[in-house]
XYZ file of C-alpha atoms in Angstrom:
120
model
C -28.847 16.790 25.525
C -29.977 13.327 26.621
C -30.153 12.228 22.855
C -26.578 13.939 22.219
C -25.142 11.583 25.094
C -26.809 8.765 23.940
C -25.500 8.674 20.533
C -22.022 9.856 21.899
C -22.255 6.539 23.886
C -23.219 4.523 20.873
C -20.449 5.686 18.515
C -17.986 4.908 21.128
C -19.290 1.224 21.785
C -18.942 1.002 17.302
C -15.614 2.069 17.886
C -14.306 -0.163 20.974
C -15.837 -3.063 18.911
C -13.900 -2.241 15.909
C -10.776 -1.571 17.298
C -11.197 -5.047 19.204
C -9.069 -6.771 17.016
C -5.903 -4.499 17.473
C -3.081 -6.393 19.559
C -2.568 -3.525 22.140
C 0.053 -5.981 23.379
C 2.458 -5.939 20.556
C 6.172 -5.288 21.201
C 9.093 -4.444 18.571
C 11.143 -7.169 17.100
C 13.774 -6.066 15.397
C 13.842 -1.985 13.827
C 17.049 -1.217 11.520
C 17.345 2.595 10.377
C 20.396 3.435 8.087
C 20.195 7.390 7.275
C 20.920 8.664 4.334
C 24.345 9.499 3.271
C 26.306 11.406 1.189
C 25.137 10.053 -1.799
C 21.618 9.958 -0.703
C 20.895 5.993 0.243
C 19.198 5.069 2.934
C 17.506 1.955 4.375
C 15.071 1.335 7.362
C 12.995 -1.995 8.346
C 10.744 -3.159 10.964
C 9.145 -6.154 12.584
C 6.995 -6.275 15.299
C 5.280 -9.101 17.100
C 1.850 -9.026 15.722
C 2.856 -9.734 12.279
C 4.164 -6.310 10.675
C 6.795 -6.086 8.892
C 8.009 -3.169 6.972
C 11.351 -2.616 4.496
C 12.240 0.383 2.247
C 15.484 1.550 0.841
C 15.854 4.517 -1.737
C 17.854 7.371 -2.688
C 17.169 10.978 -4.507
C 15.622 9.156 -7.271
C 12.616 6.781 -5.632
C 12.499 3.793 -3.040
C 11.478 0.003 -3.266
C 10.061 -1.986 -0.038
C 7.493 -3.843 1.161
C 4.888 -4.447 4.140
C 3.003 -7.158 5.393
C 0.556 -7.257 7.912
C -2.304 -9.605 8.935
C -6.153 -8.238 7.855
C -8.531 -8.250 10.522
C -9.785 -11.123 8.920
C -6.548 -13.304 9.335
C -5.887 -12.974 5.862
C -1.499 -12.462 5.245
C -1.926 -8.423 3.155
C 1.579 -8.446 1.593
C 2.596 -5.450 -0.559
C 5.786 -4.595 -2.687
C 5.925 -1.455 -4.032
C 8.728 1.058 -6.261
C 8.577 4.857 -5.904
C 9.795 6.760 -8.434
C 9.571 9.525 -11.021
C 6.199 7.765 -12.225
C 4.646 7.711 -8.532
C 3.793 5.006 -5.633
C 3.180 1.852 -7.777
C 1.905 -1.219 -4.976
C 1.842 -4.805 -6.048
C -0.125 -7.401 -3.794
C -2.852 -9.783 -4.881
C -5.339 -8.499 -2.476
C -5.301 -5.339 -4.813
C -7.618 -4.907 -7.224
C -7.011 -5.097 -11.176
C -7.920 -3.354 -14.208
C -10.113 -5.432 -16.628
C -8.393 -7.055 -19.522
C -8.732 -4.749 -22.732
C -11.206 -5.403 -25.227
C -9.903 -7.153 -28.893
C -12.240 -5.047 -30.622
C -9.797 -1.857 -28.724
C -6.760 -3.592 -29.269
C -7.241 -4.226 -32.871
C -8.137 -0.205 -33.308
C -5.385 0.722 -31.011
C -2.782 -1.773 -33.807
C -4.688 -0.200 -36.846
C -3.907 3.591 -35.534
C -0.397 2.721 -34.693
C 0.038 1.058 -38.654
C -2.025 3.793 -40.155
C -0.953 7.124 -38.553
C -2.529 10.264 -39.881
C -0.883 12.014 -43.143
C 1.270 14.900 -42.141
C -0.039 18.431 -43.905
């Protein structure tokens, strides 16, 4: 029981530390929320005084916005995204990206394309 407690203790002081960077403090700017209507628009956006912001608007057929927000770090984390028929698609620099594609692939991939196979 005494260990139990012990480590109870400890993984409470980890998480007190962690969240130590959270402004508990932090009050709403400005908050805009236009419902949908008939047609299915709507719009919403938020700002708050620690930094985060927040903007969508959309219909039926997907959404664009954005967020921002400062990293624990202090580095600016600033995100634009579309939703749509092909899924959530985020853009920010702080996001990681796909390696550029080998010439050996892309000469293949252009030889495939100018030599398709012959139909039986």
């Amino acid at each position: 029981m005494f260990k139990l407690t012990i480590c109870l203790l400890a993984a409470l002081l980890v998480a007190y530390v962690h969240a130590d960077h959270i402004d508990k403090d932090a009050t709403i700017l400005s908050e805009k929320n236009d419902p949908a209507d008939a047609e299915g628009n709507y719009a919403n956006s938020f700002e708050s005084s620690n930094g985060i912001q927040t903007q969508e608007a959309g219909n039926a057929n997907g959404a664009t916005g954005s967020y921002s927000y400062t990293s624990p770090e202090g580095e600016l984390i600033e995100v634009t995204y579309v939703a749509d028929e092909n899924g959530f698609q985020p853009r920010g620099a702080h996001l990681p990206t796909p390696p550029p594609i080998p010439e050996a692939i892309i000469r293949a991939l252009e030889y495939i394309a100018a030599h398709p196979p012959a139909q039986e």
